[in-house]
C-alpha positions as protocol buffer text, in pm:
chain_id: "A"
residue {
  index: 1
  type: LEU
  ca { x: 991 y: 1077 z: -23535 }
}
residue {
  index: 2
  type: ASP
  ca { x: 1055 y: 1352 z: -23279 }
}
residue {
  index: 3
  type: GLU
  ca { x: 1429 y: 1283 z: -23280 }
}
residue {
  index: 4
  type: GLY
  ca { x: 1426 y: 1269 z: -23661 }
}
residue {
  index: 5
  type: ARG
  ca { x: 1262 y: 1612 z: -23682 }
}
residue {
  index: 6
  type: HIS
  ca { x: 1530 y: 1760 z: -23453 }
}
residue {
  index: 7
  type: ILE
  ca { x: 1804 y: 1608 z: -23670 }
}
residue {
  index: 8
  type: LEU
  ca { x: 1646 y: 1743 z: -23990 }
}
residue {
  index: 9
  type: LEU
  ca { x: 1613 y: 2090 z: -23840 }
}
residue {
  index: 10
  type: ALA
  ca { x: 1979 y: 2082 z: -23733 }
}
residue {
  index: 11
  type: ILE
  ca { x: 2088 y: 1970 z: -24081 }
}
residue {
  index: 12
  type: ASN
  ca { x: 1884 y: 2248 z: -24244 }
}
residue {
  index: 13
  type: LYS
  ca { x: 2039 y: 2504 z: -24010 }
}
residue {
  index: 14
  type: ILE
  ca { x: 2392 y: 2383 z: -24091 }
}
residue {
  index: 15
  type: SER
  ca { x: 2308 y: 2398 z: -24463 }
}
residue {
  index: 16
  type: GLU
  ca { x: 2188 y: 2758 z: -24435 }
}
residue {
  index: 17
  type: GLN
  ca { x: 2496 y: 2857 z: -24232 }
}
residue {
  index: 18
  type: THR
  ca { x: 2724 y: 2697 z: -24491 }
}
residue {
  index: 19
  type: LYS
  ca { x: 2560 y: 2900 z: -24769 }
}
residue {
  index: 20
  type: THR
  ca { x: 2595 y: 3215 z: -24557 }
}
residue {
  index: 21
  type: ILE
  ca { x: 2969 y: 3158 z: -24503 }
}
residue {
  index: 22
  type: ALA
  ca { x: 3025 y: 3068 z: -24868 }
}
residue {
  index: 23
  type: ASN
  ca { x: 2876 y: 3403 z: -24972 }
}
residue {
  index: 24
  type: GLY
  ca { x: 3116 y: 3596 z: -24744 }
}
residue {
  index: 25
  type: TRP
  ca { x: 2874 y: 3655 z: -24456 }
}
residue {
  index: 26
  type: GLU
  ca { x: 2958 y: 3567 z: -24098 }
}
residue {
  index: 27
  type: PRO
  ca { x: 2722 y: 3310 z: -23940 }
}
residue {
  index: 28
  type: LYS
  ca { x: 2741 y: 3504 z: -23612 }
}
residue {
  index: 29
  type: MET
  ca { x: 2808 y: 3869 z: -23525 }
}
residue {
  index: 30
  type: ARG
  ca { x: 2950 y: 3939 z: -23179 }
}
residue {
  index: 31
  type: ILE
  ca { x: 2890 y: 4295 z: -23062 }
}
residue {
  index: 32
  type: ALA
  ca { x: 3006 y: 4476 z: -22749 }
}
residue {
  index: 33
  type: VAL
  ca { x: 2821 y: 4791 z: -22644 }
}
residue {
  index: 34
  type: ASP
  ca { x: 2985 y: 5015 z: -22387 }
}
residue {
  index: 35
  type: SER
  ca { x: 2764 y: 5062 z: -22083 }
}
residue {
  index: 36
  type: ILE
  ca { x: 2770 y: 5439 z: -22133 }
}
residue {
  index: 37
  type: ILE
  ca { x: 2550 y: 5388 z: -22443 }
}
residue {
  index: 38
  type: ASP
  ca { x: 2178 y: 5322 z: -22406 }
}
residue {
  index: 39
  type: ILE
  ca { x: 2134 y: 4997 z: -22599 }
}
residue {
  index: 40
  type: ALA
  ca { x: 1787 y: 5115 z: -22705 }
}
residue {
  index: 41
  type: ILE
  ca { x: 1946 y: 5338 z: -22970 }
}
residue {
  index: 42
  type: VAL
  ca { x: 2132 y: 5041 z: -23122 }
}
residue {
  index: 43
  type: LEU
  ca { x: 1850 y: 4785 z: -23133 }
}
residue {
  index: 44
  type: PRO
  ca { x: 1651 y: 4936 z: -23427 }
}
residue {
  index: 45
  type: MET
  ca { x: 1963 y: 4911 z: -23643 }
}
residue {
  index: 46
  type: LEU
  ca { x: 2007 y: 4546 z: -23545 }
}
residue {
  index: 47
  type: LYS
  ca { x: 1642 y: 4479 z: -23628 }
}
residue {
  index: 48
  type: CYS
  ca { x: 1697 y: 4615 z: -23981 }
}
residue {
  index: 49
  type: PHE
  ca { x: 2005 y: 4397 z: -24019 }
}
residue {
  index: 50
  type: LEU
  ca { x: 1827 y: 4080 z: -23902 }
}
residue {
  index: 51
  type: GLU
  ca { x: 1527 y: 4140 z: -24127 }
}
residue {
  index: 52
  type: GLU
  ca { x: 1763 y: 4114 z: -24423 }
}
residue {
  index: 53
  type: HIS
  ca { x: 1987 y: 3839 z: -24281 }
}
residue {
  index: 54
  type: LYS
  ca { x: 1768 y: 3596 z: -24088 }
}
residue {
  index: 55
  type: ASN
  ca { x: 2037 y: 3326 z: -24072 }
}
residue {
  index: 56
  type: ILE
  ca { x: 2296 y: 3540 z: -23896 }
}
residue {
  index: 57
  type: GLU
  ca { x: 2304 y: 3508 z: -23517 }
}
residue {
  index: 58
  type: ILE
  ca { x: 2363 y: 3819 z: -23306 }
}
residue {
  index: 59
  type: ASP
  ca { x: 2546 y: 3802 z: -22971 }
}
residue {
  index: 60
  type: ILE
  ca { x: 2543 y: 4129 z: -22770 }
}
residue {
  index: 61
  type: ARG
  ca { x: 2745 y: 4191 z: -22456 }
}
residue {
  index: 62
  type: GLU
  ca { x: 2788 y: 4492 z: -22229 }
}
residue {
  index: 63
  type: GLU
  ca { x: 3134 y: 4616 z: -22132 }
}
residue {
  index: 64
  type: VAL
  ca { x: 3267 y: 4914 z: -21938 }
}
residue {
  index: 65
  type: LEU
  ca { x: 3558 y: 5151 z: -22018 }
}
residue {
  index: 66
  type: ASN
  ca { x: 3882 y: 4960 z: -22097 }
}
residue {
  index: 67
  type: GLY
  ca { x: 3693 y: 4631 z: -22070 }
}
residue {
  index: 68
  type: ALA
  ca { x: 3533 y: 4721 z: -22403 }
}
residue {
  index: 69
  type: TRP
  ca { x: 3873 y: 4749 z: -22574 }
}
residue {
  index: 70
  type: GLU
  ca { x: 3991 y: 4432 z: -22402 }
}
residue {
  index: 71
  type: VAL
  ca { x: 3723 y: 4209 z: -22557 }
}
residue {
  index: 72
  type: LEU
  ca { x: 3804 y: 4351 z: -22902 }
}
residue {
  index: 73
  type: ILE
  ca { x: 4178 y: 4297 z: -22856 }
}
residue {
  index: 74
  type: ASP
  ca { x: 4111 y: 3941 z: -22735 }
}
residue {
  index: 75
  type: ASP
  ca { x: 3894 y: 3877 z: -23045 }
}
residue {
  index: 76
  type: SER
  ca { x: 3590 y: 3806 z: -22825 }
}
residue {
  index: 77
  type: VAL
  ca { x: 3378 y: 4045 z: -23034 }
}
residue {
  index: 78
  type: ASP
  ca { x: 3364 y: 4157 z: -23396 }
}
residue {
  index: 79
  type: LEU
  ca { x: 3233 y: 4508 z: -23340 }
}
residue {
  index: 80
  type: LEU
  ca { x: 3263 y: 4754 z: -23052 }
}
residue {
  index: 81
  type: ILE
  ca { x: 3014 y: 5039 z: -23015 }
}
residue {
  index: 82
  type: GLY
  ca { x: 3059 y: 5346 z: -22797 }
}
residue {
  index: 83
  type: ALA
  ca { x: 3410 y: 5294 z: -22658 }
}
residue {
  index: 84
  type: SER
  ca { x: 3603 y: 5595 z: -22528 }
}
residue {
  index: 85
  type: GLY
  ca { x: 3965 y: 5684 z: -22603 }
}
residue {
  index: 86
  type: PRO
  ca { x: 4255 y: 5641 z: -22603 }
}
residue {
  index: 87
  type: VAL
  ca { x: 4225 y: 5405 z: -22899 }
}
residue {
  index: 88
  type: PRO
  ca { x: 4458 y: 5101 z: -22918 }
}
residue {
  index: 89
  type: GLN
  ca { x: 4682 y: 5074 z: -23223 }
}
residue {
  index: 90
  type: GLN
  ca { x: 4602 y: 4867 z: -23532 }
}
residue {
  index: 91
  type: LYS
  ca { x: 4224 y: 4884 z: -23491 }
}
residue {
  index: 92
  type: GLY
  ca { x: 3974 y: 5001 z: -23746 }
}
residue {
  index: 93
  type: ILE
  ca { x: 3783 y: 5291 z: -23596 }
}
residue {
  index: 94
  type: MET
  ca { x: 3535 y: 5560 z: -23687 }
}
residue {
  index: 95
  type: PRO
  ca { x: 3387 y: 5837 z: -23471 }
}
residue {
  index: 96
  type: PHE
  ca { x: 3056 y: 5753 z: -23307 }
}
residue {
  index: 97
  type: GLY
  ca { x: 2978 y: 6084 z: -23140 }
}
residue {
  index: 98
  type: VAL
  ca { x: 3061 y: 6316 z: -22854 }
}
residue {
  index: 99
  type: LEU
  ca { x: 2921 y: 6232 z: -22512 }
}
residue {
  index: 100
  type: LYS
  ca { x: 2833 y: 6517 z: -22275 }
}
residue {
  index: 101
  type: MET
  ca { x: 2810 y: 6436 z: -21905 }
}
residue {
  index: 102
  type: VAL
  ca { x: 2650 y: 6619 z: -21615 }
}
residue {
  index: 103
  type: PHE
  ca { x: 2688 y: 6563 z: -21241 }
}
residue {
  index: 104
  type: CYS
  ca { x: 2351 y: 6449 z: -21103 }
}
residue {
  index: 105
  type: VAL
  ca { x: 2198 y: 6395 z: -20761 }
}
residue {
  index: 106
  type: ALA
  ca { x: 1853 y: 6297 z: -20639 }
}
residue {
  index: 107
  type: SER
  ca { x: 1600 y: 6574 z: -20574 }
}
residue {
  index: 108
  type: ASP
  ca { x: 1631 y: 6528 z: -20195 }
}
residue {
  index: 109
  type: HIS
  ca { x: 2014 y: 6534 z: -20194 }
}
residue {
  index: 110
  type: ALA
  ca { x: 2185 y: 6819 z: -20009 }
}
residue {
  index: 111
  type: LEU
  ca { x: 2357 y: 6938 z: -20329 }
}
residue {
  index: 112
  type: ALA
  ca { x: 2022 y: 6962 z: -20512 }
}
residue {
  index: 113
  type: LYS
  ca { x: 1951 y: 7287 z: -20328 }
}
residue {
  index: 114
  type: ALA
  ca { x: 2300 y: 7433 z: -20365 }
}
residue {
  index: 115
  type: THR
  ca { x: 2326 y: 7778 z: -20522 }
}
residue {
  index: 116
  type: GLY
  ca { x: 2611 y: 7878 z: -20749 }
}
residue {
  index: 117
  type: SER
  ca { x: 2878 y: 7657 z: -20900 }
}
residue {
  index: 118
  type: ILE
  ca { x: 3017 y: 7372 z: -20689 }
}
residue {
  index: 119
  type: SER
  ca { x: 3388 y: 7298 z: -20653 }
}
residue {
  index: 120
  type: GLU
  ca { x: 3538 y: 6948 z: -20664 }
}
residue {
  index: 121
  type: ALA
  ca { x: 3653 y: 7002 z: -20306 }
}
residue {
  index: 122
  type: LEU
  ca { x: 3290 y: 7035 z: -20196 }
}
residue {
  index: 123
  type: LEU
  ca { x: 3182 y: 6739 z: -20411 }
}
residue {
  index: 124
  type: SER
  ca { x: 3444 y: 6523 z: -20240 }
}
residue {
  index: 125
  type: GLN
  ca { x: 3253 y: 6558 z: -19913 }
}
residue {
  index: 126
  type: TYR
  ca { x: 2965 y: 6356 z: -20059 }
}
residue {
  index: 127
  type: ARG
  ca { x: 2940 y: 5993 z: -20167 }
}
residue {
  index: 128
  type: THR
  ca { x: 2968 y: 5926 z: -20541 }
}
residue {
  index: 129
  type: ILE
  ca { x: 2856 y: 5631 z: -20753 }
}
residue {
  index: 130
  type: VAL
  ca { x: 3124 y: 5470 z: -20973 }
}
residue {
  index: 131
  type: VAL
  ca { x: 3089 y: 5207 z: -21246 }
}
residue {
  index: 132
  type: HIS
  ca { x: 3344 y: 4925 z: -21232 }
}
residue {
  index: 133
  type: ASP
  ca { x: 3574 y: 4895 z: -21534 }
}
residue {
  index: 134
  type: SER
  ca { x: 3506 y: 4548 z: -21680 }
}
residue {
  index: 135
  type: ALA
  ca { x: 3872 y: 4500 z: -21786 }
}
residue {
  index: 136
  type: LYS
  ca { x: 4025 y: 4183 z: -21644 }
}
residue {
  index: 137
  type: SER
  ca { x: 4377 y: 4169 z: -21787 }
}
residue {
  index: 138
  type: ILE
  ca { x: 4459 y: 4520 z: -21909 }
}
residue {
  index: 139
  type: VAL
  ca { x: 4487 y: 4825 z: -21684 }
}
residue {
  index: 140
  type: PRO
  ca { x: 4138 y: 4950 z: -21583 }
}
residue {
  index: 141
  type: LYS
  ca { x: 4045 y: 5309 z: -21659 }
}
residue {
  index: 142
  type: THR
  ca { x: 3953 y: 5444 z: -21315 }
}
residue {
  index: 143
  type: THR
  ca { x: 3979 y: 5822 z: -21354 }
}
residue {
  index: 144
  type: LEU
  ca { x: 3689 y: 5906 z: -21588 }
}
residue {
  index: 145
  type: GLY
  ca { x: 3443 y: 6117 z: -21392 }
}
residue {
  index: 146
  type: VAL
  ca { x: 3563 y: 5990 z: -21053 }
}
residue {
  index: 147
  type: ILE
  ca { x: 3576 y: 6228 z: -20757 }
}
residue {
  index: 148
  type: GLU
  ca { x: 3891 y: 6083 z: -20601 }
}
residue {
  index: 149
  type: GLN
  ca { x: 3855 y: 6203 z: -20241 }
}
residue {
  index: 150
  type: SER
  ca { x: 3489 y: 6111 z: -20196 }
}
residue {
  index: 151
  type: GLU
  ca { x: 3347 y: 5789 z: -20056 }
}
residue {
  index: 152
  type: HIS
  ca { x: 3252 y: 5555 z: -20340 }
}
residue {
  index: 153
  type: VAL
  ca { x: 2978 y: 5301 z: -20406 }
}
residue {
  index: 154
  type: TYR
  ca { x: 3064 y: 5074 z: -20701 }
}
residue {
  index: 155
  type: VAL
  ca { x: 2808 y: 4933 z: -20946 }
}
residue {
  index: 156
  type: ALA
  ca { x: 2830 y: 4710 z: -21253 }
}
residue {
  index: 157
  type: ASN
  ca { x: 2689 y: 4938 z: -21526 }
}
residue {
  index: 158
  type: VAL
  ca { x: 2543 y: 5279 z: -21602 }
}
residue {
  index: 159
  type: ASP
  ca { x: 2182 y: 5164 z: -21559 }
}
residue {
  index: 160
  type: GLN
  ca { x: 2263 y: 5063 z: -21201 }
}
residue {
  index: 161
  type: LYS
  ca { x: 2444 y: 5394 z: -21150 }
}
residue {
  index: 162
  type: ILE
  ca { x: 2137 y: 5590 z: -21260 }
}
residue {
  index: 163
  type: LYS
  ca { x: 1912 y: 5391 z: -21026 }
}
residue {
  index: 164
  type: ALA
  ca { x: 2154 y: 5434 z: -20734 }
}
residue {
  index: 165
  type: ILE
  ca { x: 2165 y: 5812 z: -20786 }
}
residue {
  index: 166
  type: VAL
  ca { x: 1784 y: 5834 z: -20815 }
}
residue {
  index: 167
  type: ALA
  ca { x: 1763 y: 5636 z: -20488 }
}
residue {
  index: 168
  type: GLY
  ca { x: 1972 y: 5902 z: -20317 }
}
residue {
  index: 169
  type: ILE
  ca { x: 2272 y: 5680 z: -20240 }
}
residue {
  index: 170
  type: GLY
  ca { x: 2513 y: 5928 z: -20394 }
}
residue {
  index: 171
  type: GLY
  ca { x: 2584 y: 6149 z: -20694 }
}
residue {
  index: 172
  type: GLY
  ca { x: 2775 y: 6100 z: -21015 }
}
residue {
  index: 173
  type: PHE
  ca { x: 2838 y: 6198 z: -21375 }
}
residue {
  index: 174
  type: LEU
  ca { x: 2574 y: 6075 z: -21621 }
}
residue {
  index: 175
  type: PRO
  ca { x: 2513 y: 6122 z: -21997 }
}
residue {
  index: 176
  type: ILE
  ca { x: 2289 y: 6429 z: -22038 }
}
residue {
  index: 177
  type: LYS
  ca { x: 2064 y: 6290 z: -22312 }
}
residue {
  index: 178
  type: ARG
  ca { x: 2024 y: 5955 z: -22141 }
}
residue {
  index: 179
  type: VAL
  ca { x: 1891 y: 6110 z: -21818 }
}
residue {
  index: 180
  type: GLN
  ca { x: 1705 y: 6404 z: -21974 }
}
residue {
  index: 181
  type: PRO
  ca { x: 1360 y: 6258 z: -21887 }
}
residue {
  index: 182
  type: LEU
  ca { x: 1466 y: 6218 z: -21522 }
}
residue {
  index: 183
  type: LEU
  ca { x: 1597 y: 6574 z: -21514 }
}
residue {
  index: 184
  type: LEU
  ca { x: 1272 y: 6706 z: -21662 }
}
residue {
  index: 185
  type: SER
  ca { x: 1060 y: 6507 z: -21415 }
}
residue {
  index: 186
  type: GLY
  ca { x: 1264 y: 6633 z: -21120 }
}
residue {
  index: 187
  type: GLU
  ca { x: 1380 y: 6288 z: -21008 }
}
residue {
  index: 188
  type: LEU
  ca { x: 1735 y: 6400 z: -21081 }
}
residue {
  index: 189
  type: VAL
  ca { x: 1893 y: 6743 z: -21043 }
}
residue {
  index: 190
  type: ALA
  ca { x: 2195 y: 6859 z: -21243 }
}
residue {
  index: 191
  type: VAL
  ca { x: 2462 y: 7022 z: -21027 }
}
residue {
  index: 192
  type: ASP
  ca { x: 2647 y: 7319 z: -21174 }
}
residue {
  index: 193
  type: LEU
  ca { x: 3023 y: 7264 z: -21136 }
}
residue {
  index: 194
  type: ILE
  ca { x: 3310 y: 7511 z: -21144 }
}
residue {
  index: 195
  type: GLU
  ca { x: 3505 y: 7256 z: -21350 }
}
residue {
  index: 196
  type: PRO
  ca { x: 3256 y: 7046 z: -21551 }
}
residue {
  index: 197
  type: LEU
  ca { x: 3365 y: 6718 z: -21705 }
}
residue {
  index: 198
  type: PRO
  ca { x: 3495 y: 6770 z: -22062 }
}
residue {
  index: 199
  type: ALA
  ca { x: 3296 y: 6613 z: -22346 }
}
residue {
  index: 200
  type: ASN
  ca { x: 3418 y: 6261 z: -22426 }
}
residue {
  index: 201
  type: GLU
  ca { x: 3460 y: 6133 z: -22782 }
}
residue {
  index: 202
  type: LEU
  ca { x: 3326 y: 5783 z: -22845 }
}
residue {
  index: 203
  type: PHE
  ca { x: 3421 y: 5539 z: -23120 }
}
residue {
  index: 204
  type: ILE
  ca { x: 3309 y: 5237 z: -23317 }
}
residue {
  index: 205
  type: ALA
  ca { x: 3593 y: 4988 z: -23356 }
}
residue {
  index: 206
  type: TRP
  ca { x: 3674 y: 4655 z: -23518 }
}
residue {
  index: 207
  type: LYS
  ca { x: 3975 y: 4442 z: -23609 }
}
residue {
  index: 208
  type: MET
  ca { x: 4105 y: 4542 z: -23951 }
}
residue {
  index: 209
  type: VAL
  ca { x: 4167 y: 4178 z: -24046 }
}
residue {
  index: 210
  type: ASN
  ca { x: 3792 y: 4115 z: -24029 }
}
residue {
  index: 211
  type: ARG
  ca { x: 3654 y: 4181 z: -24378 }
}
residue {
  index: 212
  type: GLY
  ca { x: 3323 y: 3999 z: -24343 }
}
residue {
  index: 213
  type: LYS
  ca { x: 3019 y: 4140 z: -24522 }
}
residue {
  index: 214
  type: GLY
  ca { x: 2816 y: 4141 z: -24200 }
}
residue {
  index: 215
  type: LEU
  ca { x: 3063 y: 4369 z: -24025 }
}
residue {
  index: 216
  type: GLN
  ca { x: 3073 y: 4600 z: -24327 }
}
residue {
  index: 217
  type: GLN
  ca { x: 2695 y: 4629 z: -24341 }
}
residue {
  index: 218
  type: LEU
  ca { x: 2659 y: 4689 z: -23967 }
}
residue {
  index: 219
  type: ARG
  ca { x: 2910 y: 4973 z: -23988 }
}
residue {
  index: 220
  type: SER
  ca { x: 2720 y: 5118 z: -24282 }
}
residue {
  index: 221
  type: LEU
  ca { x: 2388 y: 5095 z: -24094 }
}
residue {
  index: 222
  type: ILE
  ca { x: 2536 y: 5274 z: -23793 }
}
residue {
  index: 223
  type: THR
  ca { x: 2669 y: 5550 z: -24016 }
}
residue {
  index: 224
  type: THR
  ca { x: 2338 y: 5608 z: -24194 }
}
residue {
  index: 225
  type: ALA
  ca { x: 2129 y: 5582 z: -23874 }
}
residue {
  index: 226
  type: ASN
  ca { x: 2285 y: 5900 z: -23726 }
}
residue {
  index: 227
  type: LEU
  ca { x: 2303 y: 5737 z: -23385 }
}
residue {
  index: 228
  type: ALA
  ca { x: 2548 y: 6005 z: -23273 }
}
residue {
  index: 229
  type: ASP
  ca { x: 2256 y: 6246 z: -23239 }
}
residue {
  index: 230
  type: LYS
  ca { x: 2100 y: 6020 z: -22973 }
}
residue {
  index: 231
  type: ILE
  ca { x: 2402 y: 5984 z: -22744 }
}
């Protein structure tokens, strides 16, 4: 009886998936979110999507810099959220928002008490935290917000970078809105730079050959949710 129940459940699931595919909906949506984006701003949109489409499975993965484009090019994901330029050719894209970064250190860091604007030459004397590009086969993007001459500590994602900077291991560029609570609490201090990092445009991207209804609705939900205001 127990084995029979498992078989019946599996058959019912296959039946529902078959109906979903027949109606033009993907049975599974694979989504990559760039580490620079706080996934908390994406999850409410996914909740709305799943409430309407209970039979569609969602698979979310985190990628960094060119690694985000790589998984889209390799067809490992259907939708990419928050990737930075340059944009590969022959991809469907739409603007996601403009990301503003600020160089941060812990409150007990030597630069936290600096007066006036800091030069890159002075920054290079201090250790900086760098997020590894997750690209495996295409050329990694290693220059975004990296102080070349400084000593580096590498981490896997932006959450780890924030924690490492709060711990006083080093400094680094972080999204202003994402760390605003830590700046207000005093755990992090924003360092005024002579040459601040330019704002970085982010994109949503997909393969143009993918015309599934799930992908279309997710793009529509992102557009109407005004997520750009939360970056």
